Tab-separated table of C-alpha atoms and ligand atoms in Angstrom:
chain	number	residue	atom	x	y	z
A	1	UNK	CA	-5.193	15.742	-27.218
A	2	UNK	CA	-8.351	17.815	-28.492
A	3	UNK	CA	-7.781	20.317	-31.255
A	4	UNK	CA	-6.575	23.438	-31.158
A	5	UNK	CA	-8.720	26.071	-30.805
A	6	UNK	CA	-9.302	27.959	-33.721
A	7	UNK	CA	-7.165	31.336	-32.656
A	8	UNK	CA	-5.607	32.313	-29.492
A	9	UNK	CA	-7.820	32.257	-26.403
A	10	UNK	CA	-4.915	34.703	-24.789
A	11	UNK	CA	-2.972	37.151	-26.373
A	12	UNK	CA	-0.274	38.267	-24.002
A	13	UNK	CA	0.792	41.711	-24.830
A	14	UNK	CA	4.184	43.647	-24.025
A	15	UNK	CA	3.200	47.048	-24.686
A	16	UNK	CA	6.442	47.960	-23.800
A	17	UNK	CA	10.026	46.665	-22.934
A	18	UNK	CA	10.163	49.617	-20.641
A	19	UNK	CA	10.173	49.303	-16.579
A	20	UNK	CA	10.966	51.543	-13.379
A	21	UNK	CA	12.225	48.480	-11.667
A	22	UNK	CA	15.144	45.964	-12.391
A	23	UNK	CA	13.688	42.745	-11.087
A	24	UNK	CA	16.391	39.685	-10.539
A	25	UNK	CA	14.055	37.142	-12.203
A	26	UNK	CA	13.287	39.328	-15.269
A	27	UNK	CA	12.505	37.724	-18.756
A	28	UNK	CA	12.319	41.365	-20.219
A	29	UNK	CA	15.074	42.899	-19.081
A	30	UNK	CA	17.616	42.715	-22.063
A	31	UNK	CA	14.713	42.771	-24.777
A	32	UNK	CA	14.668	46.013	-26.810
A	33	UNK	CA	12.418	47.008	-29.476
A	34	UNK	CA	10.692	50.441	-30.734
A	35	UNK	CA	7.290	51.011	-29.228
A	36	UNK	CA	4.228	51.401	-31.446
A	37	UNK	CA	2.175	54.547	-31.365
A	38	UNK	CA	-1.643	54.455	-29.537
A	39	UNK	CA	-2.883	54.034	-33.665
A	40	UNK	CA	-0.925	50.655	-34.405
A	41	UNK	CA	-1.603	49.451	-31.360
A	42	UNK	CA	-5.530	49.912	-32.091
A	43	UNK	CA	-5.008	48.787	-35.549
A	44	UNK	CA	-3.682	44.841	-34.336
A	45	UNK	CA	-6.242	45.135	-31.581
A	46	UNK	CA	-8.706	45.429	-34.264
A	47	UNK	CA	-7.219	43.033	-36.171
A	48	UNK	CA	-7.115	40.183	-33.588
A	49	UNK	CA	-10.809	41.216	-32.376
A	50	UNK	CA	-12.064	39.672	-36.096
A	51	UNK	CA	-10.768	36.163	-34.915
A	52	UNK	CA	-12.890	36.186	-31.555
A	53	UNK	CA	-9.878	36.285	-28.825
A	54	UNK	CA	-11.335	36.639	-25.396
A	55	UNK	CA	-8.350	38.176	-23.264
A	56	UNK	CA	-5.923	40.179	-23.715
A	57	UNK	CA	-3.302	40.135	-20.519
A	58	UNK	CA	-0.454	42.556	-20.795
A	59	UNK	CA	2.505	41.682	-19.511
A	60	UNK	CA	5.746	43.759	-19.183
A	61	UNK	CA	7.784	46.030	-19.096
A	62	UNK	CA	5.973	47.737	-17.040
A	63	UNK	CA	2.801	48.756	-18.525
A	64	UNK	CA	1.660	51.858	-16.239
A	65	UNK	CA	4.308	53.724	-18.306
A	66	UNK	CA	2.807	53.330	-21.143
A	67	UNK	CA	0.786	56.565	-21.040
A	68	UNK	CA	-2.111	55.318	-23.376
A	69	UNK	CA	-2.426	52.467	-21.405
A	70	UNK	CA	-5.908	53.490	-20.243
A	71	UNK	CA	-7.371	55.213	-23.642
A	72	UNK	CA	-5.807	51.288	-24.897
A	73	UNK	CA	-7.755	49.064	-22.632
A	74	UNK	CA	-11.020	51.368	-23.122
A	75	UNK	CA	-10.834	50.664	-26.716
A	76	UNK	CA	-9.844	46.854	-26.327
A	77	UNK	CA	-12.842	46.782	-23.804
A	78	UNK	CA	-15.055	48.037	-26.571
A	79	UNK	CA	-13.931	45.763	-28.998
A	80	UNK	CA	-15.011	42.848	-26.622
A	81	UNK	CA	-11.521	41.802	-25.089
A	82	UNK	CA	-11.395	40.919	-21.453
A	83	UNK	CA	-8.356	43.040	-20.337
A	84	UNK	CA	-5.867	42.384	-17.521
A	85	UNK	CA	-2.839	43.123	-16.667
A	86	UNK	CA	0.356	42.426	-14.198
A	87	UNK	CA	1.959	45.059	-12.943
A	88	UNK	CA	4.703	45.752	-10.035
A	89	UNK	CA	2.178	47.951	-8.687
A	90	UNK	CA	4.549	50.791	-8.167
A	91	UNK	CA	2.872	53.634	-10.194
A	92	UNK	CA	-0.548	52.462	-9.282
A	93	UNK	CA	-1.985	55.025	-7.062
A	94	UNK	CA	-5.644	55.839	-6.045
A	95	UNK	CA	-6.056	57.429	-9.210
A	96	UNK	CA	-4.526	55.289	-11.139
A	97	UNK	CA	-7.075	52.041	-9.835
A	98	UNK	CA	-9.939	54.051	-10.213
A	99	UNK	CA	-9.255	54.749	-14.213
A	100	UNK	CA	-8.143	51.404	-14.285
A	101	UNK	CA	-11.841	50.254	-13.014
A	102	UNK	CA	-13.135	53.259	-15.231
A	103	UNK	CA	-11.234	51.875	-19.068
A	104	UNK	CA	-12.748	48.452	-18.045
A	105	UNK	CA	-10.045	46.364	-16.679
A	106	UNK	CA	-11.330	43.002	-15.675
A	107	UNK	CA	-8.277	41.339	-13.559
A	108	UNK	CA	-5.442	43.664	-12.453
A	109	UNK	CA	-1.817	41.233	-10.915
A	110	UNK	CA	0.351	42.889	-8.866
A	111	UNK	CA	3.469	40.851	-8.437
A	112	UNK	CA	4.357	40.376	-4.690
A	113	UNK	CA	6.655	37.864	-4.121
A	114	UNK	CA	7.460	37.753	-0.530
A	115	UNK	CA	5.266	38.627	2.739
A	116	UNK	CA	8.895	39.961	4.150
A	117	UNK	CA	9.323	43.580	2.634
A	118	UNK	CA	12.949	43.274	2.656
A	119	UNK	CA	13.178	40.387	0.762
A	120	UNK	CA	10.675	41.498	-1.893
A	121	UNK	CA	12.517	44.644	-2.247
A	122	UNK	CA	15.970	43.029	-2.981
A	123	UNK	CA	14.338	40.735	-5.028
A	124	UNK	CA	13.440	43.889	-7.190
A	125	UNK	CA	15.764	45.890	-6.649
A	126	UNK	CA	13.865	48.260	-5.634
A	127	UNK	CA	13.296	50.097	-1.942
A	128	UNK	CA	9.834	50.086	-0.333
A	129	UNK	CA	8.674	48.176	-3.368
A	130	UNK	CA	6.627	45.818	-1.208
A	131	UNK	CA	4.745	48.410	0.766
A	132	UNK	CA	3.446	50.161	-2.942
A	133	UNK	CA	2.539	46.702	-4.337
A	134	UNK	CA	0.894	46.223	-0.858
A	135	UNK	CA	-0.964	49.681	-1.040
A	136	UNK	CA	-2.145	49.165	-4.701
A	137	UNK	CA	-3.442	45.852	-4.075
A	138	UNK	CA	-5.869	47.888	-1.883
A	139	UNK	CA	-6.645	51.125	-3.860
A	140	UNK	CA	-7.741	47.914	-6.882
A	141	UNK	CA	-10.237	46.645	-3.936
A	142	UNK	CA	-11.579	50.134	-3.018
A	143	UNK	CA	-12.206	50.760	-6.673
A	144	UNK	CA	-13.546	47.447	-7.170
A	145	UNK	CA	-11.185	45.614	-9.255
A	146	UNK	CA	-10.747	41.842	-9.365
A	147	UNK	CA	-7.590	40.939	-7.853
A	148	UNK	CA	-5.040	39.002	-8.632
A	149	UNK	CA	-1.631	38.376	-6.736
A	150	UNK	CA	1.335	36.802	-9.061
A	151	UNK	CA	4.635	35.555	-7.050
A	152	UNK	CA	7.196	34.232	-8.845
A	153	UNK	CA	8.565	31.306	-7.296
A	154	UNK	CA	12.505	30.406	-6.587
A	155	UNK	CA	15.157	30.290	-3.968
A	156	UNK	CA	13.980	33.608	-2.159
A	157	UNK	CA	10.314	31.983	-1.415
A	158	UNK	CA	10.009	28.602	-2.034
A	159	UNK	CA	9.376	27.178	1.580
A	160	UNK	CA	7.021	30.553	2.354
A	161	UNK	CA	3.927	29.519	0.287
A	162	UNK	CA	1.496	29.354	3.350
A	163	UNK	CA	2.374	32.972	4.031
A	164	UNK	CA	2.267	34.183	0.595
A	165	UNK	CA	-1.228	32.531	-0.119
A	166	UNK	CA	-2.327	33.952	3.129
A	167	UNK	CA	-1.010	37.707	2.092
A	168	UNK	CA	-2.876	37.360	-1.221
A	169	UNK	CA	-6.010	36.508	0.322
A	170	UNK	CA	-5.589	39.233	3.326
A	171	UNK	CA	-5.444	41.676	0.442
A	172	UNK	CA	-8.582	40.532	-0.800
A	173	UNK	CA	-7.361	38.492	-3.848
A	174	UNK	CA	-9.495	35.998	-6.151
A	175	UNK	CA	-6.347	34.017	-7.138
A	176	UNK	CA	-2.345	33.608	-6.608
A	177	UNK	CA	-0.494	32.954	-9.376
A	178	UNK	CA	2.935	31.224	-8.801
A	179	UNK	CA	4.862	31.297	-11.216
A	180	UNK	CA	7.433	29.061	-12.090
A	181	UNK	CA	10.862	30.298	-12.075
A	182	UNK	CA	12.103	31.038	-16.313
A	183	UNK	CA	15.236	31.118	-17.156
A	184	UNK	CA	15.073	33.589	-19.671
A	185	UNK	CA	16.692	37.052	-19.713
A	186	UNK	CA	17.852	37.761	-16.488
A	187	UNK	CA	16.167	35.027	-15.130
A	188	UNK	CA	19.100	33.138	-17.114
A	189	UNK	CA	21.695	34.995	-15.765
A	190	UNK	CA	20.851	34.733	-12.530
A	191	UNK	CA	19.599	30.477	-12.533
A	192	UNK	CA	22.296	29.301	-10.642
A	193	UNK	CA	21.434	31.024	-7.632
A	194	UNK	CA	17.431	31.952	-7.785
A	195	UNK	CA	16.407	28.435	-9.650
A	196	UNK	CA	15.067	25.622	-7.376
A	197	UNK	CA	16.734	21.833	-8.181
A	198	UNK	CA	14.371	18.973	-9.567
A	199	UNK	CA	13.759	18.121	-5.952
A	200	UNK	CA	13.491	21.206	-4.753
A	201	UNK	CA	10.508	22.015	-7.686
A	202	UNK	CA	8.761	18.183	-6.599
A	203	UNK	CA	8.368	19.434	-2.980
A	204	UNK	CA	7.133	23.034	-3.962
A	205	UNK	CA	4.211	21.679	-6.312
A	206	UNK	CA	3.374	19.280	-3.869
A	207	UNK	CA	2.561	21.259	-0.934
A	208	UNK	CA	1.081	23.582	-3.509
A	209	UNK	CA	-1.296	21.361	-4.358
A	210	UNK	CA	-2.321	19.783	-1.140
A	211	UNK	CA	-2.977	23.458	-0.092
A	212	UNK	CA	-4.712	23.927	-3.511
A	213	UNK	CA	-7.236	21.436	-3.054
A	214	UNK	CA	-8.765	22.611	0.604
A	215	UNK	CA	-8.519	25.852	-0.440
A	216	UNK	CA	-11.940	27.410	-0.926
A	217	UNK	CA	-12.189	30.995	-0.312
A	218	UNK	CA	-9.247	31.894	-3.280
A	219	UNK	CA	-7.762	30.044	-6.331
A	220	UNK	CA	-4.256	28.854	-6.123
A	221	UNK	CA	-3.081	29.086	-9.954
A	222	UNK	CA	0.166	27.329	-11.310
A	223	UNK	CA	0.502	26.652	-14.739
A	224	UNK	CA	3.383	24.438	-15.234
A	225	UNK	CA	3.261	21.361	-17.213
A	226	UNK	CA	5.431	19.641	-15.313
A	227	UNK	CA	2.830	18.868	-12.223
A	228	UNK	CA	1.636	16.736	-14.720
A	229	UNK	CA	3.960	13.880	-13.193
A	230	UNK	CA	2.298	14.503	-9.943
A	231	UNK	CA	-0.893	15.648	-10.404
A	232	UNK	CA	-3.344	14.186	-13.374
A	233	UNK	CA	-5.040	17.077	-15.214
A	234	UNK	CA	-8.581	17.683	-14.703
A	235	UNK	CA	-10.172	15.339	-18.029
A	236	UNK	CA	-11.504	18.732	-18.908
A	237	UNK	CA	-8.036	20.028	-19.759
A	238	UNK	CA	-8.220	21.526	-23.342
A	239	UNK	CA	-4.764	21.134	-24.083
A	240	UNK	CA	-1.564	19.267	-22.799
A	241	UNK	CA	1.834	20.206	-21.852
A	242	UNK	CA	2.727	23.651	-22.450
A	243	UNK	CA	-0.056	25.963	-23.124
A	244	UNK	CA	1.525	28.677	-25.369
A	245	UNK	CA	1.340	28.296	-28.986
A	246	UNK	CA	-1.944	26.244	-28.581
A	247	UNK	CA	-4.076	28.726	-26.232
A	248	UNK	CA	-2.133	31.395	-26.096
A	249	UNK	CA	0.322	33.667	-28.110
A	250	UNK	CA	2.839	36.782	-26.940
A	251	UNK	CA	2.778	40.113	-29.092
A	252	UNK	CA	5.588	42.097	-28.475
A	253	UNK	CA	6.084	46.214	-28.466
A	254	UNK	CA	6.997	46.557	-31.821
A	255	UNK	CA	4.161	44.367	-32.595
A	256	UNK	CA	6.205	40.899	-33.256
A	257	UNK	CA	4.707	37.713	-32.512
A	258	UNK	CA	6.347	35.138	-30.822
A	259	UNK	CA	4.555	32.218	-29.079
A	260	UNK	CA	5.220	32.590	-25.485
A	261	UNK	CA	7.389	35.816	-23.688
A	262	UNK	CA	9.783	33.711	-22.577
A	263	UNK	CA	10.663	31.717	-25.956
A	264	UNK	CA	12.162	34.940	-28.298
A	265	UNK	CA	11.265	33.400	-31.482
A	266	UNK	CA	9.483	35.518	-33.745
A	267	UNK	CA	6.641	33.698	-35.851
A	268	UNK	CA	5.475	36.958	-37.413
A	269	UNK	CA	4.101	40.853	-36.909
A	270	UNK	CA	0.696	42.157	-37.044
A	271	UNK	CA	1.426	45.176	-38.579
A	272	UNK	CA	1.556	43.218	-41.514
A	273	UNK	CA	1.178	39.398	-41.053
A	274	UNK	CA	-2.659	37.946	-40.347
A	275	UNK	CA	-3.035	36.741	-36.628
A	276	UNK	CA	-5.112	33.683	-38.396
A	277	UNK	CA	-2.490	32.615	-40.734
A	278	UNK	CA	0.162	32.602	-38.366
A	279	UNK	CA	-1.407	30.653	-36.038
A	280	UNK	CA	-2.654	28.333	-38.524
A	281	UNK	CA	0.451	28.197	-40.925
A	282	UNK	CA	3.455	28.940	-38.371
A	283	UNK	CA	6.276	26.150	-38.309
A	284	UNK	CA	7.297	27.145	-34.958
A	285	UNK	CA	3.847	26.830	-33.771
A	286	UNK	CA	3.548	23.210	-35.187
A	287	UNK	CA	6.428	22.156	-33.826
A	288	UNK	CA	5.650	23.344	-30.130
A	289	UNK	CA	2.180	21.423	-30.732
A	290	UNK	CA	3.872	18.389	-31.971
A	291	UNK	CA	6.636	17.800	-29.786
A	292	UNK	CA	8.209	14.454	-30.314
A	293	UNK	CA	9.862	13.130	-26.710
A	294	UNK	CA	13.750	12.902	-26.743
A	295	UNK	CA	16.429	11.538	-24.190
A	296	UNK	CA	14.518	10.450	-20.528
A	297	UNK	CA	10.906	11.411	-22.479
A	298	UNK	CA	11.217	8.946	-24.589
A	299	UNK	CA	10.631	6.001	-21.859
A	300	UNK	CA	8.727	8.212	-19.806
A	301	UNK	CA	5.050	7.025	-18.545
A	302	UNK	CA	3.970	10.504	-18.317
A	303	UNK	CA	4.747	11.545	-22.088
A	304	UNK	CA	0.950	11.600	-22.818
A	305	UNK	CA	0.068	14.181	-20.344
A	306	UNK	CA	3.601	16.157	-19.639
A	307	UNK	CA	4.651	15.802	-22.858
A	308	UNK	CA	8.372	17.118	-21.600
A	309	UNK	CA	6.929	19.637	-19.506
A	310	UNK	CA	7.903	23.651	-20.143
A	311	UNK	CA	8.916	23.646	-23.446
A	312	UNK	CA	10.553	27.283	-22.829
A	313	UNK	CA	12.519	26.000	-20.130
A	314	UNK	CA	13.633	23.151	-22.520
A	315	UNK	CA	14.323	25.665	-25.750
A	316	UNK	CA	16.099	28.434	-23.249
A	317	UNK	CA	18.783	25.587	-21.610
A	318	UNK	CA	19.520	23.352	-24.430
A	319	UNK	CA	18.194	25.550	-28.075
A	320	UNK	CA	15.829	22.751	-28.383
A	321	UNK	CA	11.743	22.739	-28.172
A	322	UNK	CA	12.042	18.422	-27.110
A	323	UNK	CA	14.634	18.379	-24.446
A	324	UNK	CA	12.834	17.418	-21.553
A	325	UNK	CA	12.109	20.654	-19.265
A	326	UNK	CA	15.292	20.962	-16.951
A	327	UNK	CA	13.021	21.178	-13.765
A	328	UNK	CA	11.813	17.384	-14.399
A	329	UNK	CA	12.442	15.408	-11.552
A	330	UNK	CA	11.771	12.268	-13.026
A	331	UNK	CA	15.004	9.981	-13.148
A	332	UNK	CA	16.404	8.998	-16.224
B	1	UNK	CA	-41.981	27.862	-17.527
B	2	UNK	CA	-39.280	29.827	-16.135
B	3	UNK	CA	-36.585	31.550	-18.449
B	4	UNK	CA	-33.020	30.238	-18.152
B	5	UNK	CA	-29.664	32.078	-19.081
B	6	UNK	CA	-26.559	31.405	-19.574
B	7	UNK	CA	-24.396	33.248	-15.924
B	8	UNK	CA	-23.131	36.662	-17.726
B	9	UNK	CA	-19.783	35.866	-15.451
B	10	UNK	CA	-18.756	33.482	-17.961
B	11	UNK	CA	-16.419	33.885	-21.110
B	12	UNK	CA	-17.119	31.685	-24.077
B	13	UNK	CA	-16.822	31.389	-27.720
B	14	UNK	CA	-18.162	29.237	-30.392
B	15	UNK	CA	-15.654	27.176	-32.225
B	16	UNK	CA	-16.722	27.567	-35.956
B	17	UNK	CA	-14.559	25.356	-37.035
B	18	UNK	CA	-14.801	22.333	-34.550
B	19	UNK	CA	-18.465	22.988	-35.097
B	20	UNK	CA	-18.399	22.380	-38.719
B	21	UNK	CA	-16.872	19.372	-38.463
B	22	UNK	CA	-19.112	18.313	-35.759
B	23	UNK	CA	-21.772	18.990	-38.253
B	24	UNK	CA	-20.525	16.705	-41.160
B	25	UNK	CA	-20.024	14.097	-38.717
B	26	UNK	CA	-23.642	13.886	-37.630
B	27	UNK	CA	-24.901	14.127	-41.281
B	28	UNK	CA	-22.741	11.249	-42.090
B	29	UNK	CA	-23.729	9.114	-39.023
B	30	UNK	CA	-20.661	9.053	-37.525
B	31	UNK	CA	-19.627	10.341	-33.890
B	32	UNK	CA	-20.167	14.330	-33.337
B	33	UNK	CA	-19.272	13.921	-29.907
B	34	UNK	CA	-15.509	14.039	-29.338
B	35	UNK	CA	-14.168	18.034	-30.103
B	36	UNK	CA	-15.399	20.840	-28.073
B	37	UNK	CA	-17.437	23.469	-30.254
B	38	UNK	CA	-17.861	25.762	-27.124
B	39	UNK	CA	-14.963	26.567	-24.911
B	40	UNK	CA	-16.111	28.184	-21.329
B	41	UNK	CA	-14.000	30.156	-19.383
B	42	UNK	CA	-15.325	29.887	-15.321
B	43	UNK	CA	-13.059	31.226	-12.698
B	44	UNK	CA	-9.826	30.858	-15.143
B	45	UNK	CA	-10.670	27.135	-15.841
B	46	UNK	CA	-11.734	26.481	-19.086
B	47	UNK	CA	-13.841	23.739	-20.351
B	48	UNK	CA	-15.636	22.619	-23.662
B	49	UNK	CA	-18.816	21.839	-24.743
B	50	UNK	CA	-19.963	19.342	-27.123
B	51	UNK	CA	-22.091	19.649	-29.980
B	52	UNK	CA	-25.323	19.242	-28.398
B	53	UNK	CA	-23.936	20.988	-25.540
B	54	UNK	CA	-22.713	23.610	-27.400
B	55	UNK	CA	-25.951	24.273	-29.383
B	56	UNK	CA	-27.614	24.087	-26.190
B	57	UNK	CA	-25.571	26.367	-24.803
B	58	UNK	CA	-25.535	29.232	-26.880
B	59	UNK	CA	-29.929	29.004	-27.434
B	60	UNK	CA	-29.801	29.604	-23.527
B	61	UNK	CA	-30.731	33.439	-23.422
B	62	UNK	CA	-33.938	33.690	-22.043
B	63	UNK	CA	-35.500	30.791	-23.379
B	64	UNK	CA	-37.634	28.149	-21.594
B	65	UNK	CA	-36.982	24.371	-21.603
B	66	UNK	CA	-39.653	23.185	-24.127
B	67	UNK	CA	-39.168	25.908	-26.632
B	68	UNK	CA	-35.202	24.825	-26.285
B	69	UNK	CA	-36.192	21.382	-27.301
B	70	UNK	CA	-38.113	22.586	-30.183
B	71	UNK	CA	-35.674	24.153	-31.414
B	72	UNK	CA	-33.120	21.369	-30.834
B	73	UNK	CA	-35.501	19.182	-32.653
B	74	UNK	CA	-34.737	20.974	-35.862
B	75	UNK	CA	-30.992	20.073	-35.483
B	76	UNK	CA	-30.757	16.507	-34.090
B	77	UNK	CA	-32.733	13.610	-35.553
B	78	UNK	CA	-33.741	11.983	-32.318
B	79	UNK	CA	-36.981	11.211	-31.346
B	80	UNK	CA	-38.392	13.900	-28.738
B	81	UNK	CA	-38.570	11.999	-25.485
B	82	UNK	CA	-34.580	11.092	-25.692
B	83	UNK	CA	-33.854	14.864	-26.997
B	84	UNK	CA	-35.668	16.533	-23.740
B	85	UNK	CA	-34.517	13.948	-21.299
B	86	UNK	CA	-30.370	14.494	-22.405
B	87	UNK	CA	-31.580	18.319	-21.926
B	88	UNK	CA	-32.997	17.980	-19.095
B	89	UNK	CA	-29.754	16.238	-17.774
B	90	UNK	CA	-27.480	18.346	-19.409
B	91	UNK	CA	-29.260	21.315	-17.859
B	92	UNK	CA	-28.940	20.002	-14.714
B	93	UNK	CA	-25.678	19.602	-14.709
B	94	UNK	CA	-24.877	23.396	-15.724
B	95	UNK	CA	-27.292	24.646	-12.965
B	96	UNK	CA	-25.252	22.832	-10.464
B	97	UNK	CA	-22.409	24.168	-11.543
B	98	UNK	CA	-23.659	27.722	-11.047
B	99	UNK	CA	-23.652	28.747	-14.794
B	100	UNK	CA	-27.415	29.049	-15.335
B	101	UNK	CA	-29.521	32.017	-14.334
B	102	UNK	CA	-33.340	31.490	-13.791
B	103	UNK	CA	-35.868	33.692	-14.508
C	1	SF4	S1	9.800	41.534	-13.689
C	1	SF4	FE1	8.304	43.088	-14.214
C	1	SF4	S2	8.680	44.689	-12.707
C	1	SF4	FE2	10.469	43.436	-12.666
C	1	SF4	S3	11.881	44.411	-14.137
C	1	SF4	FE3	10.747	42.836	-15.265
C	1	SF4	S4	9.042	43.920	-16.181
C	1	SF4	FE4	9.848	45.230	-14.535
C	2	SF4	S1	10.893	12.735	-18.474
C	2	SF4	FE1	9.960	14.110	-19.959
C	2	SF4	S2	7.805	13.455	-20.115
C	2	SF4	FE2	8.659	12.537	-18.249
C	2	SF4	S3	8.134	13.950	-16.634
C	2	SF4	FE3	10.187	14.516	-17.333
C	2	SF4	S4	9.880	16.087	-18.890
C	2	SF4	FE4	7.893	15.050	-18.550
């Protein structure tokens, strides 16, 4: 593996814990903590600008409640960060997508995870859902904003991936993101009927990536480790395995650091902690970048480039960063 | 001689510390070729750069080929016909991938 880079190349950001909607899958739904005023949120911004990170993607809660949100991402835009965001899409109106092209967003993701309204809206709980998300997606286009659609894959839309990539690029999209199912928060909670088995994952990435390879008018994005058994990373790849903790890192509202969303392990805060030091000195963060292969990994011939595949997956089921990743499909 | 820059679309960032090493490893003989001491963003891929790729890389902002060379020259201790010919190449091979812009 090549070295780590020497700070974060993404800093996910949860400006808040907050949302409107009450989403089935939903990492963030049980996480509290106190938001920090527009000032502290500048101050880590500055902070993190000193060590060079290129993009800052805020994740959620929901982060069109956050009612600095635009005065934020003009500032982080100044500083030199490449800002994006997902949202459900529900609060972003015609206004909205015109001061989001106007504070400099780069990428805005609105998460659509069905091309049946209905089933989106169960999905998140929420009625007519779909046909906002739908609707926002455009006023982004009119305005000029790169587009991005995210779907979170599991039970409700596993076998409709033609139809989703073909709604994402309908609406104009550079790239889908399909994200793997997390069973984290309410995602936990709720496994046993919205997670896909082993098998059931196998089949999913690979139609994804036959359809990923002749497509050439939009990117088809999935970043899961675990297609590693099926699908050799390009020699390029910077990193193996699981990204976070070696490109990318997860601030938190109250300004905590953990090293992925999904893994609710707090390495530090940058109210007070240096973004530099933690990612250079963090035991957690070693450990995730040195994982040592345990149980099936340990005979496995795709160790080198899996190297036990989601290693929040792994931590979330069994407490521990080396189990392998419960959606491995490789036999024991 | 046209002017070549780098495609504005692109995200990158030196990596000081990769670089360093890089550095040492030349002045000592050894390898500098291995790390990445430019990481690329293109498209939401990302890709790295190696020393003389990365030095390369970050000269190309409105410069022509032979003044890129020169200034190469004062870097790498090659002689000057090997030097323009792995720019040349290496050149080539960004153009085609659609992260130059000419002049
Ligand atoms: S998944 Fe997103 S939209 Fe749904 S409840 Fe969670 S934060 Fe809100
Ligand atoms: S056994 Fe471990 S290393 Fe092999 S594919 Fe499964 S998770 Fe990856």
């Amino acid at each position: 593996m090549s070295r780590i880079p020497f700070s974060p190349i993404t800093i996910n950001w949860t400006l808040t814990f907050r949302c409107n909607f009450n989403c089935r899958h939903c990492y963030s739904r049980p996480e509290k903590a106190p938001e920090l005023p527009t000032e502290q949120v500048k101050e880590i911004m500055a902070k993190v600008a000193k060590y060079k990170v290129p993009f800052i993607n805020y994740g959620g809660g929901e982060p069109l409640l956050r009612s600095d949100l635009f005065e934020l991402t003009e500032y982080a835009t100044g500083l030199g960060f490449n800002v994006s965001m997902n949202t459900n899409g529900f609060l972003l109106t015609q206004e909205k997508a015109a001061l989001a092209k106007k504070s400099g967003f780069k990428t805005v993701g609105i998460s659509i995870d069905s091309t049946r309204p209905e089933v989106h809206d169960d999905f998140r709980n929420t009625k007519g859902s779909h046909k906002k998300a739908v609707n926002a997606a455009k006023f982004l286009k009119k305005q000029g904003v790169r587009l991005t659609i995210s779907s979170v894959i599991c039970r409700i839309n596993h076998t409709e991936l033609e139809d989703l990539v073909r709604q994402a690029r309908d609406l104009g999209a550079e790239q889908i993101s399909l994200h793997n199912y997390k069973c984290a928060g309410m995602g936990f909670t709720n496994k046993d009927e919205l997670d896909l088995t082993p098998e059931e994952w196998k089949e999913f990435y690979l139609s994804a990536i036959a359809l990923r390879e002749n497509a050439t008018d939009i990117r088809i994005s999935m970043d899961d480790p675990i297609t590693a058994t099926i699908h050799k990373a390009p020699d390029q790849a910077i990193v193996k395995g699981s990204t976070c903790g070696k490109l990318s890192l997860n601030i938190r509202a109250n300004g905590d650091v953990t090293p992925c969303g999904f893994i609710p392990v707090v390495i530090g805060n940058l109210l007070t902690d240096d973004l530099k030091d933690l990612w250079d000195n963090s035991n957690i963060l070693e450990k995730m970048r040195n994982k040592k292969p345990k149980e099936k990994c340990l005979t496995c011939k795709h160790y080198e480039d899996c190297l036990g595949g989601c290693t929040a997956r792994a931590y979330a089921t069994t407490g521990d960063f080396n189990s392998p990743d419960p959606h491995c499909w490789v036999a024991k | 001689m046209r002017n070549i820059r780098r495609n504005p679309d692109i995200i990158w960032r030196e990596e000081e510390e990769a670089r360093e090493e890089a550095l040492r490893a030349m002045e000592r003989g050894g390898d500098a070729s291995g790390d990445g001491t430019v990481l690329l963003v293109v498209s939401g891929m990302m890709h790295q750069l190696n020393l003389l790729g990365g030095e390369i890389w970050k000269l190309l902002d409105g410069i022509d080929e032979e003044r890129l060379v020169d200034t190469l020259a004062m870097t790498f201790d090659v002689d000057r016909d090997t030097l323009s010919r792995d720019v040349r190449d290496f050149l080539i091979d960004l153009d085609r991938r659609g992260w130059l812009v000419h002049e």
